[in-house]
Amino acid sequence: MLAERFAIDERRTIDPEPMGACRDGQPNLIGFARSLSRDQQVFTAGDSADFRYKVISGGVCAVHSLADGRRQIIEFNLSSDVFGVEVDAAHRAAAEAICDTVIISARRPSLAEHQPDGLLRHALRELQRCQDHLLTVGRRTAIERVAVFLIDQAEQLGPHDAVTLPMSRQDIADYLGLTIETVSRALTQLQARGLVRIDSRQVRLLSPAALTQLCE
Amino acid sequence: MLAERFAIDERRTIDPEPMGACRDGQPNLIGFARSLSRDQQVFTAGDSADFRYKVISGGVCAVHSLADGRRQIIEFNLSSDVFGVEVDAAHRAAAEAICDTVIISARRPSLAEHQPDGLLRHALRELQRCQDHLLTVGRRTAIERVAVFLIDQAEQLGPHDAVTLPMSRQDIADYLGLTIETVSRALTQLQARGLVRIDSRQVRLLSPAALTQLCE
DNA sequence: CGCGACCTTGAGATGGCTCAATACCAGTGG
DNA sequence: CCACTGGTATTGAGCCATCTCAAGGTCGCG
């Protein structure tokens, strides 16, 4: 609670070092860099959506939560991902760093109004991911959820058969709609079956085919 | 299986009666009308996304499914909703009628390329709904899921305290990530608590406030 | 060395699932 | 008018995957 408040206030003190745009798939952004430590918030639900952001290093997650503290992580945004795009004037989810992270922020209209198609693609792709994730959370077992998660991460982050996960077990649990204990057990079980090798946050996929098959 | 094949072939025999566009919030569409009976498919995952659709009456749902038949309904599209918009060339979900339904279909480029902003808004709004739904499926209990569902439906369909649900219990279950039995039990329990009155598909919200509070 | 953050493991509790029976209702045919 | 049928919904009883609670392990850091 206190930590959150602090983070919100902190948001106003933006590191004034200007930074150029990057040249990768995602929309370009020119703005100010800001570094965050683990769990620090970029914004909360309800904050006005004047800015859009891009991850430079580390990662950020979008979180929806219920009054009693149950959390659902909607998506992870890793290096070069753009986040914080909204239809309305306010953010609907909180965004917080999953590890030490650097982002750049830009005032709303400076991004991609000159390439509206890019924004549309961005939104539709995010929609795709959300829909796929809905199937996972709604209909897959714990083991299956963890398996798809590992495959996704490996695809996105690594040389396809090895990843270093940037997020904690708790974050994985909140993303997959499970508890931290169930995630842990699923990981050990996947390892016991010889499908992966886990060393804390280092994951090696020993049998990507079998892993994929697990997810149908 | 056979029914599905039939539905797919059927798709080519489009009722040739031309139909004008509608004048409501959603993007306009001019195309051919087609009527569907319950469970009939408009398209399957993998079909080429040459057309976009709009619901005239009845309703349609988007379905993702696993190889073993587990189904997750991603969204319901009711009167005047547009569906079938894709980034890529192919549909990623199946679309099927939840009851007797009439839709109109239009070739891809004829919709809203002249109002790209409309399409973006449409996508972002769908994304919002999907994200909210993810929280529901990932973190709420069965009763809570059914409660939010009823509230949503009432908001969308009725004079806010009474609805006639257009979809079956099975569809509700597949939407909420539950079984049909659990949905049924949750409904009876909500009724036992005096929050709603259920008469098959007719639902009256007796205490919308308490119902809302249940969802935090 | 000791502390705190994070993760794993175990044992028991439980919400939701499975399987099975019954109820309900519309349509159909005798 | 009733019996039969098929689709849909409700209810019950037992089971199991996941959660909860609790203990212990690991690792980095002061």
Coordinates of C-alpha atoms (C1' of nucleotides) in Angstrom, one line a residue:
Chain A
M1 CA 0.0 0.0 0.0
L2 CA 2.6 2.5 1.1
A3 CA 4.9 1.3 -1.6
E4 CA 2.1 1.9 -4.2
R5 CA 1.5 5.4 -3.0
F6 CA 5.1 6.1 -3.2
A7 CA 5.3 4.8 -6.7
I8 CA 2.4 6.9 -7.9
D9 CA 4.0 10.1 -6.6
E10 CA 7.3 9.1 -7.9
R11 CA 5.8 9.0 -11.3
R12 CA 5.9 12.7 -11.6
T13 CA 9.6 12.9 -11.2
I14 CA 10.5 11.8 -14.7
D15 CA 14.2 11.4 -15.5
P16 CA 14.7 14.3 -17.9
E17 CA 17.2 12.6 -20.1
P18 CA 15.8 12.6 -23.6
M19 CA 16.1 9.5 -25.7
G20 CA 15.8 8.7 -29.4
A21 CA 13.4 6.2 -30.9
C22 CA 14.2 2.6 -31.6
R23 CA 14.2 0.8 -34.9
D24 CA 12.4 -2.4 -34.6
G25 CA 8.9 -3.8 -35.5
Q26 CA 7.0 -1.7 -32.9
P27 CA 5.8 1.9 -33.4
N28 CA 8.4 4.5 -32.7
L29 CA 8.4 6.6 -29.6
I30 CA 10.4 9.6 -28.7
G31 CA 10.3 10.7 -25.2
F32 CA 11.9 10.6 -21.8
A33 CA 13.6 7.6 -20.2
R34 CA 12.7 6.4 -16.8
S35 CA 14.0 3.5 -14.8
L36 CA 11.9 1.4 -12.4
S37 CA 12.7 -1.2 -9.8
R38 CA 10.8 -4.4 -9.4
D39 CA 7.1 -3.9 -8.5
Q40 CA 7.2 -0.1 -9.0
Q41 CA 4.1 1.2 -10.8
V42 CA 4.1 3.2 -14.0
F43 CA 0.5 4.0 -13.6
T44 CA -2.6 2.7 -11.8
A45 CA -6.1 2.0 -13.0
G46 CA -7.9 5.3 -13.3
D47 CA -4.8 7.4 -14.0
S48 CA -5.2 9.7 -17.0
A49 CA -3.7 8.1 -20.1
D50 CA -1.8 11.1 -21.3
F51 CA 1.3 9.0 -22.0
R52 CA 2.3 6.0 -23.9
Y53 CA 5.3 3.9 -23.1
K54 CA 7.9 1.7 -24.6
V55 CA 10.0 -0.9 -22.8
I56 CA 13.7 -0.4 -23.3
S57 CA 14.9 -3.2 -21.0
G58 CA 13.4 -5.3 -18.4
G59 CA 9.6 -5.8 -18.4
V60 CA 6.3 -4.5 -17.3
C61 CA 3.0 -6.1 -16.7
A62 CA -0.6 -4.9 -17.0
V63 CA -2.7 -5.9 -13.9
H64 CA -6.4 -6.0 -13.2
S65 CA -7.4 -6.6 -9.7
L66 CA -10.4 -7.1 -7.4
A67 CA -11.1 -5.2 -4.3
D68 CA -9.9 -8.1 -2.0
G69 CA -6.5 -8.2 -3.7
R70 CA -6.9 -11.0 -6.2
R71 CA -4.8 -10.1 -9.2
Q72 CA -4.9 -11.1 -12.8
I73 CA -2.0 -10.1 -15.0
I74 CA -3.3 -9.4 -18.5
E75 CA 0.0 -9.3 -20.4
F76 CA 3.7 -9.0 -20.1
N77 CA 5.4 -6.3 -22.1
L78 CA 9.1 -7.0 -22.6
S79 CA 11.8 -5.2 -24.5
S80 CA 10.6 -3.0 -27.3
D81 CA 6.9 -3.5 -26.5
V82 CA 4.7 -0.5 -26.5
F83 CA 2.0 -0.2 -23.8
G84 CA -0.4 2.2 -22.3
V85 CA -2.5 2.7 -25.4
E86 CA -6.2 3.4 -24.4
V87 CA -9.4 4.3 -26.1
D88 CA -10.6 6.4 -23.2
A89 CA -8.9 9.1 -21.2
A90 CA -7.9 6.9 -18.3
H91 CA -5.9 3.8 -17.9
R92 CA -8.0 0.7 -17.1
A93 CA -5.2 -1.5 -15.7
A94 CA -2.2 -0.8 -13.6
A95 CA 1.2 -1.3 -15.1
E96 CA 4.1 -2.4 -12.9
A97 CA 7.7 -3.4 -13.4
I98 CA 8.3 -7.2 -13.1
C99 CA 12.1 -6.6 -12.6
D100 CA 14.5 -3.7 -12.9
T101 CA 13.3 -1.9 -16.0
V102 CA 13.9 1.1 -18.2
I103 CA 11.0 2.6 -20.3
I104 CA 10.5 5.7 -22.3
S105 CA 7.4 7.7 -22.2
A106 CA 5.8 10.0 -24.8
R107 CA 2.8 12.3 -24.7
R108 CA -0.2 10.7 -26.3
P109 CA -0.4 12.3 -29.7
S110 CA 3.2 12.0 -30.5
L111 CA 3.0 8.3 -31.2
A112 CA 1.9 7.0 -34.5
E113 CA -0.9 9.3 -35.3
H114 CA 0.9 9.5 -38.6
Q115 CA 0.7 5.7 -38.9
P116 CA -2.8 4.9 -37.7
D117 CA -2.6 1.5 -39.4
G118 CA 0.3 0.6 -37.1
L119 CA -1.8 1.4 -34.1
L120 CA -4.6 -0.7 -35.4
R121 CA -2.3 -3.6 -36.0
H122 CA -0.9 -3.2 -32.5
A123 CA -4.3 -3.3 -31.0
L124 CA -5.5 -6.3 -33.0
R125 CA -2.3 -8.2 -32.2
E126 CA -2.8 -7.5 -28.5
L127 CA -6.4 -8.7 -28.9
Q128 CA -5.2 -12.0 -30.4
R129 CA -2.9 -12.6 -27.5
C130 CA -5.6 -11.8 -25.0
Q131 CA -8.0 -14.2 -26.7
D132 CA -5.5 -17.0 -26.8
H133 CA -4.7 -16.4 -23.2
L134 CA -8.4 -16.6 -22.4
L135 CA -8.5 -20.1 -23.7
T136 CA -5.5 -21.0 -21.6
V137 CA -6.9 -19.6 -18.4
G138 CA -10.5 -20.8 -19.0
R139 CA -9.9 -24.3 -20.2
R140 CA -6.4 -25.6 -19.7
T141 CA -5.1 -27.5 -16.6
A142 CA -2.3 -26.1 -14.5
I143 CA 0.4 -28.2 -16.2
E144 CA -0.9 -27.2 -19.6
R145 CA -0.9 -23.5 -18.6
V146 CA 2.6 -23.6 -17.5
A147 CA 3.7 -25.5 -20.6
V148 CA 2.2 -22.9 -23.0
F149 CA 3.7 -20.2 -20.9
L150 CA 7.2 -21.6 -21.2
I151 CA 6.8 -22.1 -24.9
D152 CA 5.6 -18.6 -25.4
Q153 CA 8.4 -17.2 -23.4
A154 CA 11.0 -19.2 -25.1
E155 CA 9.6 -18.1 -28.5
Q156 CA 9.7 -14.5 -27.5
L157 CA 12.8 -14.3 -25.5
G158 CA 15.3 -16.9 -26.3
P159 CA 17.0 -19.1 -28.9
H160 CA 13.8 -21.0 -28.8
D161 CA 14.9 -23.7 -26.3
A162 CA 16.3 -21.7 -23.4
V163 CA 14.9 -18.7 -21.5
T164 CA 15.7 -16.7 -18.5
L165 CA 12.4 -15.7 -17.1
P166 CA 12.3 -12.1 -16.1
M167 CA 9.3 -12.4 -13.8
S168 CA 8.8 -14.0 -10.4
R169 CA 6.7 -17.2 -9.7
Q170 CA 4.1 -15.0 -8.2
D171 CA 3.8 -13.0 -11.4
I172 CA 3.5 -16.2 -13.4
A173 CA 0.8 -17.4 -11.1
D174 CA -1.1 -14.2 -11.5
Y175 CA -0.8 -14.4 -15.2
L176 CA -2.0 -18.0 -15.5
G177 CA -4.8 -17.7 -12.9
L178 CA -3.1 -20.1 -10.5
T179 CA -1.4 -19.9 -7.1
I180 CA 2.4 -19.7 -6.8
E181 CA 2.5 -23.2 -5.2
T182 CA 0.7 -24.7 -8.2
V183 CA 3.1 -23.0 -10.6
S184 CA 6.0 -24.4 -8.7
R185 CA 4.6 -27.9 -8.6
A186 CA 3.8 -27.8 -12.3
L187 CA 7.4 -26.8 -13.1
T188 CA 8.9 -29.6 -11.0
Q189 CA 6.5 -32.0 -12.6
L190 CA 7.5 -30.9 -16.1
Q191 CA 11.0 -31.4 -15.1
A192 CA 10.3 -34.8 -13.6
R193 CA 8.8 -35.8 -16.9
G194 CA 12.0 -34.8 -18.6
L195 CA 10.4 -32.0 -20.7
V196 CA 12.3 -29.1 -19.2
R197 CA 15.3 -28.3 -17.0
I198 CA 14.7 -25.7 -14.4
D199 CA 17.3 -23.8 -12.5
S200 CA 15.4 -21.1 -10.7
R201 CA 14.6 -18.6 -13.5
Q202 CA 16.7 -20.3 -16.1
V203 CA 14.6 -22.7 -18.2
R204 CA 15.8 -25.1 -20.9
L205 CA 13.2 -26.8 -23.1
L206 CA 14.5 -30.4 -23.4
S207 CA 11.6 -31.6 -25.6
P208 CA 9.8 -28.7 -27.2
A209 CA 7.7 -31.2 -29.3
A210 CA 6.3 -33.0 -26.3
L211 CA 5.8 -29.7 -24.6
T212 CA 3.8 -28.4 -27.6
Q213 CA 1.8 -31.6 -27.8
L214 CA 0.8 -31.2 -24.1
C215 CA -1.0 -28.0 -25.2
E216 CA -2.8 -29.7 -28.1
Chain B
M1 CA -18.6 -33.2 -37.0
L2 CA -21.0 -33.9 -39.9
A3 CA -23.0 -30.9 -38.8
E4 CA -19.9 -28.7 -38.9
R5 CA -18.9 -29.8 -42.4
F6 CA -22.4 -29.1 -43.6
A7 CA -22.3 -25.7 -42.1
I8 CA -19.1 -24.9 -43.8
D9 CA -20.4 -25.8 -47.2
E10 CA -23.6 -24.1 -46.6
R11 CA -21.7 -20.9 -46.2
R12 CA -21.3 -20.6 -49.9
T13 CA -25.0 -20.5 -50.6
I14 CA -25.6 -16.9 -49.4
D15 CA -29.1 -15.6 -49.5
P16 CA -28.9 -13.2 -52.3
E17 CA -31.3 -10.6 -50.9
P18 CA -29.3 -7.3 -50.7
M19 CA -29.7 -5.3 -47.5
G20 CA -29.0 -1.8 -46.6
A21 CA -26.8 -0.7 -43.7
C22 CA -28.0 0.1 -40.2
R23 CA -27.7 3.4 -38.4
D24 CA -26.5 2.7 -34.9
G25 CA -23.2 3.1 -33.1
Q26 CA -21.3 0.3 -34.9
P27 CA -19.6 0.6 -38.3
N28 CA -21.9 0.4 -41.3
L29 CA -22.0 -2.6 -43.5
I30 CA -23.7 -3.2 -46.8
G31 CA -24.0 -6.8 -48.0
F32 CA -26.0 -9.9 -48.1
A33 CA -28.3 -11.2 -45.4
R34 CA -28.0 -14.8 -44.2
S35 CA -30.0 -16.6 -41.6
L36 CA -28.6 -19.2 -39.3
S37 CA -30.1 -21.7 -37.0
R38 CA -28.7 -22.5 -33.5
D39 CA -25.1 -23.9 -33.6
Q40 CA -24.6 -23.3 -37.3
Q41 CA -21.2 -21.9 -38.1
V42 CA -20.5 -18.7 -39.9
F43 CA -16.8 -19.7 -40.3
T44 CA -14.2 -21.9 -38.6
A45 CA -10.7 -21.2 -37.4
G46 CA -8.5 -21.1 -40.4
D47 CA -11.1 -20.0 -42.9
S48 CA -10.0 -17.1 -45.0
A49 CA -11.2 -13.8 -43.6
D50 CA -12.6 -12.3 -46.8
F51 CA -15.8 -11.2 -45.1
R52 CA -16.9 -9.2 -42.2
Y53 CA -20.2 -9.6 -40.6
K54 CA -22.9 -7.8 -38.6
V55 CA -25.6 -9.3 -36.5
I56 CA -29.1 -8.2 -37.4
S57 CA -31.0 -10.3 -34.9
G58 CA -30.1 -13.2 -32.6
G59 CA -26.5 -13.7 -31.7
V60 CA -23.2 -15.3 -32.6
C61 CA -20.2 -16.3 -30.5
A62 CA -16.5 -16.6 -31.2
V63 CA -15.1 -19.9 -30.1
H64 CA -11.5 -21.1 -29.5
S65 CA -11.1 -24.8 -28.9
L66 CA -8.6 -27.4 -28.0
A67 CA -8.0 -30.6 -29.9
D68 CA -9.9 -32.7 -27.4
G69 CA -13.0 -30.6 -27.6
R70 CA -12.7 -28.2 -24.7
R71 CA -14.3 -25.0 -25.8
Q72 CA -13.8 -21.4 -24.7
I73 CA -16.2 -18.8 -25.9
I74 CA -14.3 -15.6 -26.4
E75 CA -17.2 -13.2 -26.8
F76 CA -20.9 -13.0 -27.7
N77 CA -21.9 -10.7 -30.5
L78 CA -25.5 -9.6 -30.3
S79 CA -27.7 -7.3 -32.4
S80 CA -25.8 -4.7 -34.3
D81 CA -22.4 -6.0 -33.3
V82 CA -19.8 -6.4 -36.0
F83 CA -17.6 -9.4 -36.0
G84 CA -15.0 -11.3 -38.1
V85 CA -12.4 -8.5 -38.2
E86 CA -8.9 -9.9 -38.4
V87 CA -5.3 -8.7 -38.8
D88 CA -4.3 -11.7 -40.9
A89 CA -5.8 -13.4 -43.9
A90 CA -7.5 -16.1 -41.8
H91 CA -10.0 -16.3 -39.0
R92 CA -8.5 -17.5 -35.8
A93 CA -11.7 -18.4 -34.0
A94 CA -14.9 -20.1 -35.1
A95 CA -18.1 -18.2 -35.1
E96 CA -21.4 -19.9 -34.5
A97 CA -24.9 -18.9 -33.9
I98 CA -26.2 -19.2 -30.3
C99 CA -29.8 -19.2 -31.5
D100 CA -31.7 -18.5 -34.6
T101 CA -29.9 -15.5 -36.1
V102 CA -29.7 -13.2 -39.1
I103 CA -26.5 -11.6 -40.1
I104 CA -25.2 -9.6 -43.1
S105 CA -21.9 -10.1 -44.6
A106 CA -19.7 -7.8 -46.6
R107 CA -16.4 -8.3 -48.4
R108 CA -13.5 -7.2 -46.4
P109 CA -12.5 -3.8 -47.9
S110 CA -16.0 -2.4 -48.1
L111 CA -16.1 -1.8 -44.4
A112 CA -14.8 1.2 -42.7
E113 CA -11.5 1.6 -44.6
H114 CA -12.8 5.1 -45.0
Q115 CA -13.1 5.4 -41.2
P116 CA -10.0 3.7 -39.9
D117 CA -10.5 5.3 -36.5
G118 CA -13.8 3.5 -36.2
L119 CA -12.1 0.2 -36.7
L120 CA -9.4 1.1 -34.2
R121 CA -12.0 2.0 -31.6
H122 CA -13.8 -1.2 -32.3
A123 CA -10.7 -3.3 -31.8
L124 CA -9.7 -1.4 -28.6
R125 CA -13.2 -1.8 -27.2
E126 CA -13.2 -5.5 -27.9
L127 CA -9.8 -5.7 -26.2
Q128 CA -11.2 -4.0 -23.1
R129 CA -14.0 -6.6 -22.9
C130 CA -11.5 -9.4 -23.4
Q131 CA -9.2 -8.1 -20.7
D132 CA -12.1 -7.7 -18.2
H133 CA -13.3 -11.2 -19.0
L134 CA -9.8 -12.5 -18.4
L135 CA -10.0 -11.2 -14.9
T136 CA -13.3 -12.9 -14.4
V137 CA -12.2 -16.3 -15.8
G138 CA -8.8 -16.2 -14.1
R139 CA -9.7 -15.0 -10.6
R140 CA -13.4 -15.0 -9.8
T141 CA -15.3 -17.9 -8.2
A142 CA -18.2 -19.6 -10.0
I143 CA -20.9 -17.6 -8.4
E144 CA -19.1 -14.3 -9.0
R145 CA -18.6 -15.3 -12.7
V146 CA -22.3 -15.9 -13.1
A147 CA -23.1 -12.7 -11.3
V148 CA -21.0 -10.5 -13.5
F149 CA -22.3 -12.3 -16.5
L150 CA -25.9 -11.6 -15.5
I151 CA -25.1 -8.0 -14.9
D152 CA -23.3 -7.6 -18.2
Q153 CA -26.2 -9.2 -20.1
A154 CA -28.8 -7.1 -18.3
E155 CA -26.8 -3.9 -19.1
Q156 CA -26.5 -4.8 -22.7
L157 CA -29.9 -6.4 -23.5
G158 CA -32.6 -5.2 -21.2
P159 CA -34.2 -2.5 -19.2
H160 CA -31.3 -3.1 -16.7
D161 CA -33.1 -5.4 -14.3
A162 CA -34.6 -8.0 -16.6
V163 CA -33.1 -10.1 -19.4
T164 CA -34.0 -12.9 -21.7
L165 CA -30.7 -14.8 -22.3
P166 CA -30.3 -15.7 -25.9
M167 CA -27.8 -18.4 -25.2
S168 CA -27.9 -21.9 -23.7
R169 CA -26.4 -22.9 -20.3
Q170 CA -23.7 -24.7 -22.2
D171 CA -22.7 -21.5 -24.0
I172 CA -22.7 -19.6 -20.7
A173 CA -20.5 -22.3 -19.2
D174 CA -18.1 -22.2 -22.2
Y175 CA -17.9 -18.5 -21.9
L176 CA -17.2 -18.5 -18.1
G177 CA -14.8 -21.4 -18.1
L178 CA -17.2 -23.6 -16.0
T179 CA -19.3 -26.6 -16.6
I180 CA -23.0 -26.5 -17.3
E181 CA -23.8 -28.0 -13.9
T182 CA -21.8 -25.4 -12.1
V183 CA -23.6 -22.6 -14.0
S184 CA -26.9 -24.2 -13.1
R185 CA -26.0 -24.5 -9.4
A186 CA -24.7 -20.9 -9.3
L187 CA -28.0 -19.7 -10.8
T188 CA -30.1 -21.6 -8.2
Q189 CA -27.9 -20.4 -5.4
L190 CA -28.2 -16.7 -6.6
Q191 CA -31.9 -17.3 -6.6
A192 CA -31.9 -18.9 -3.2
R193 CA -30.1 -15.8 -1.9
G194 CA -32.9 -13.7 -3.3
L195 CA -30.6 -11.8 -5.7
V196 CA -32.3 -12.9 -8.9
R197 CA -35.4 -14.7 -10.1
I198 CA -34.8 -17.3 -12.8
D199 CA -37.4 -18.7 -15.1
S200 CA -35.4 -20.8 -17.6
R201 CA -33.9 -18.1 -19.8
Q202 CA -35.8 -15.2 -18.3
V203 CA -33.8 -13.5 -15.6
R204 CA -34.9 -10.7 -13.3
L205 CA -32.3 -9.0 -11.1
L206 CA -34.0 -8.5 -7.8
S207 CA -31.0 -6.8 -6.1
P208 CA -28.6 -5.4 -8.6
A209 CA -26.7 -3.6 -5.9
A210 CA -26.0 -6.8 -4.0
L211 CA -25.2 -8.5 -7.2
T212 CA -22.7 -5.9 -8.2
Q213 CA -21.2 -6.0 -4.7
L214 CA -20.7 -9.7 -5.1
C215 CA -18.3 -8.9 -8.0
E216 CA -16.3 -6.3 -6.0
Chain C
dC1 C1' 26.6 -15.3 10.0
dG2 C1' 22.0 -13.8 9.8
dC3 C1' 18.3 -11.8 7.5
dG4 C1' 14.8 -11.3 4.0
dA5 C1' 13.0 -12.4 -0.5
dC6 C1' 11.9 -16.0 -3.1
dC7 C1' 10.9 -20.7 -4.1
dT8 C1' 9.7 -25.6 -3.2
dT9 C1' 7.5 -29.3 -0.8
dG10 C1' 4.0 -31.6 2.1
dA11 C1' -0.6 -32.4 4.1
dG12 C1' -5.2 -31.4 4.5
dA13 C1' -9.4 -28.8 2.9
dT14 C1' -12.5 -27.5 -0.8
dG15 C1' -14.6 -25.6 -5.0
dG16 C1' -15.8 -27.2 -9.1
dC17 C1' -15.9 -31.4 -12.1
dT18 C1' -17.7 -36.0 -13.3
dC19 C1' -21.1 -39.2 -13.7
dA20 C1' -25.8 -40.3 -13.3
dA21 C1' -30.6 -39.7 -12.5
dT22 C1' -34.5 -36.8 -13.0
dA23 C1' -37.3 -32.9 -14.6
dC24 C1' -39.0 -30.0 -18.1
dC25 C1' -40.8 -28.6 -22.5
dA26 C1' -41.8 -28.5 -27.5
dG27 C1' -42.6 -31.1 -31.3
dT28 C1' -44.4 -35.2 -33.5
dG29 C1' -47.2 -38.9 -34.3
dG30 C1' -50.7 -42.2 -32.9
Chain D
dC1 C1' -55.7 -36.1 -26.0
dC2 C1' -51.9 -38.7 -24.7
dA3 C1' -47.4 -41.2 -25.4
dC4 C1' -42.9 -40.7 -27.1
dT5 C1' -38.7 -38.4 -28.3
dG6 C1' -34.9 -35.3 -28.1
dG7 C1' -32.9 -31.3 -26.5
dT8 C1' -32.2 -28.7 -22.4
dA9 C1' -31.8 -27.8 -17.5
dT10 C1' -31.6 -29.1 -12.6
dT11 C1' -30.1 -31.8 -8.8
dG12 C1' -27.4 -35.3 -6.1
dA13 C1' -23.2 -37.9 -4.7
dG14 C1' -18.5 -38.8 -4.9
dC15 C1' -14.0 -37.5 -6.7
dC16 C1' -10.0 -34.9 -7.9
dA17 C1' -7.3 -30.7 -9.2
dT18 C1' -6.1 -26.9 -7.2
dC19 C1' -6.0 -24.0 -3.1
dT20 C1' -4.7 -23.1 1.7
dC21 C1' -1.8 -23.3 5.4
dA22 C1' 2.6 -24.4 7.1
dA23 C1' 7.4 -25.7 7.1
dG24 C1' 11.8 -25.8 5.1
dG25 C1' 15.2 -24.7 1.5
dT26 C1' 18.1 -21.6 -1.3
dC27 C1' 20.3 -17.6 -2.5
dG28 C1' 22.1 -12.8 -2.4
dC29 C1' 23.5 -9.3 0.5
dG30 C1' 24.7 -6.5 4.6

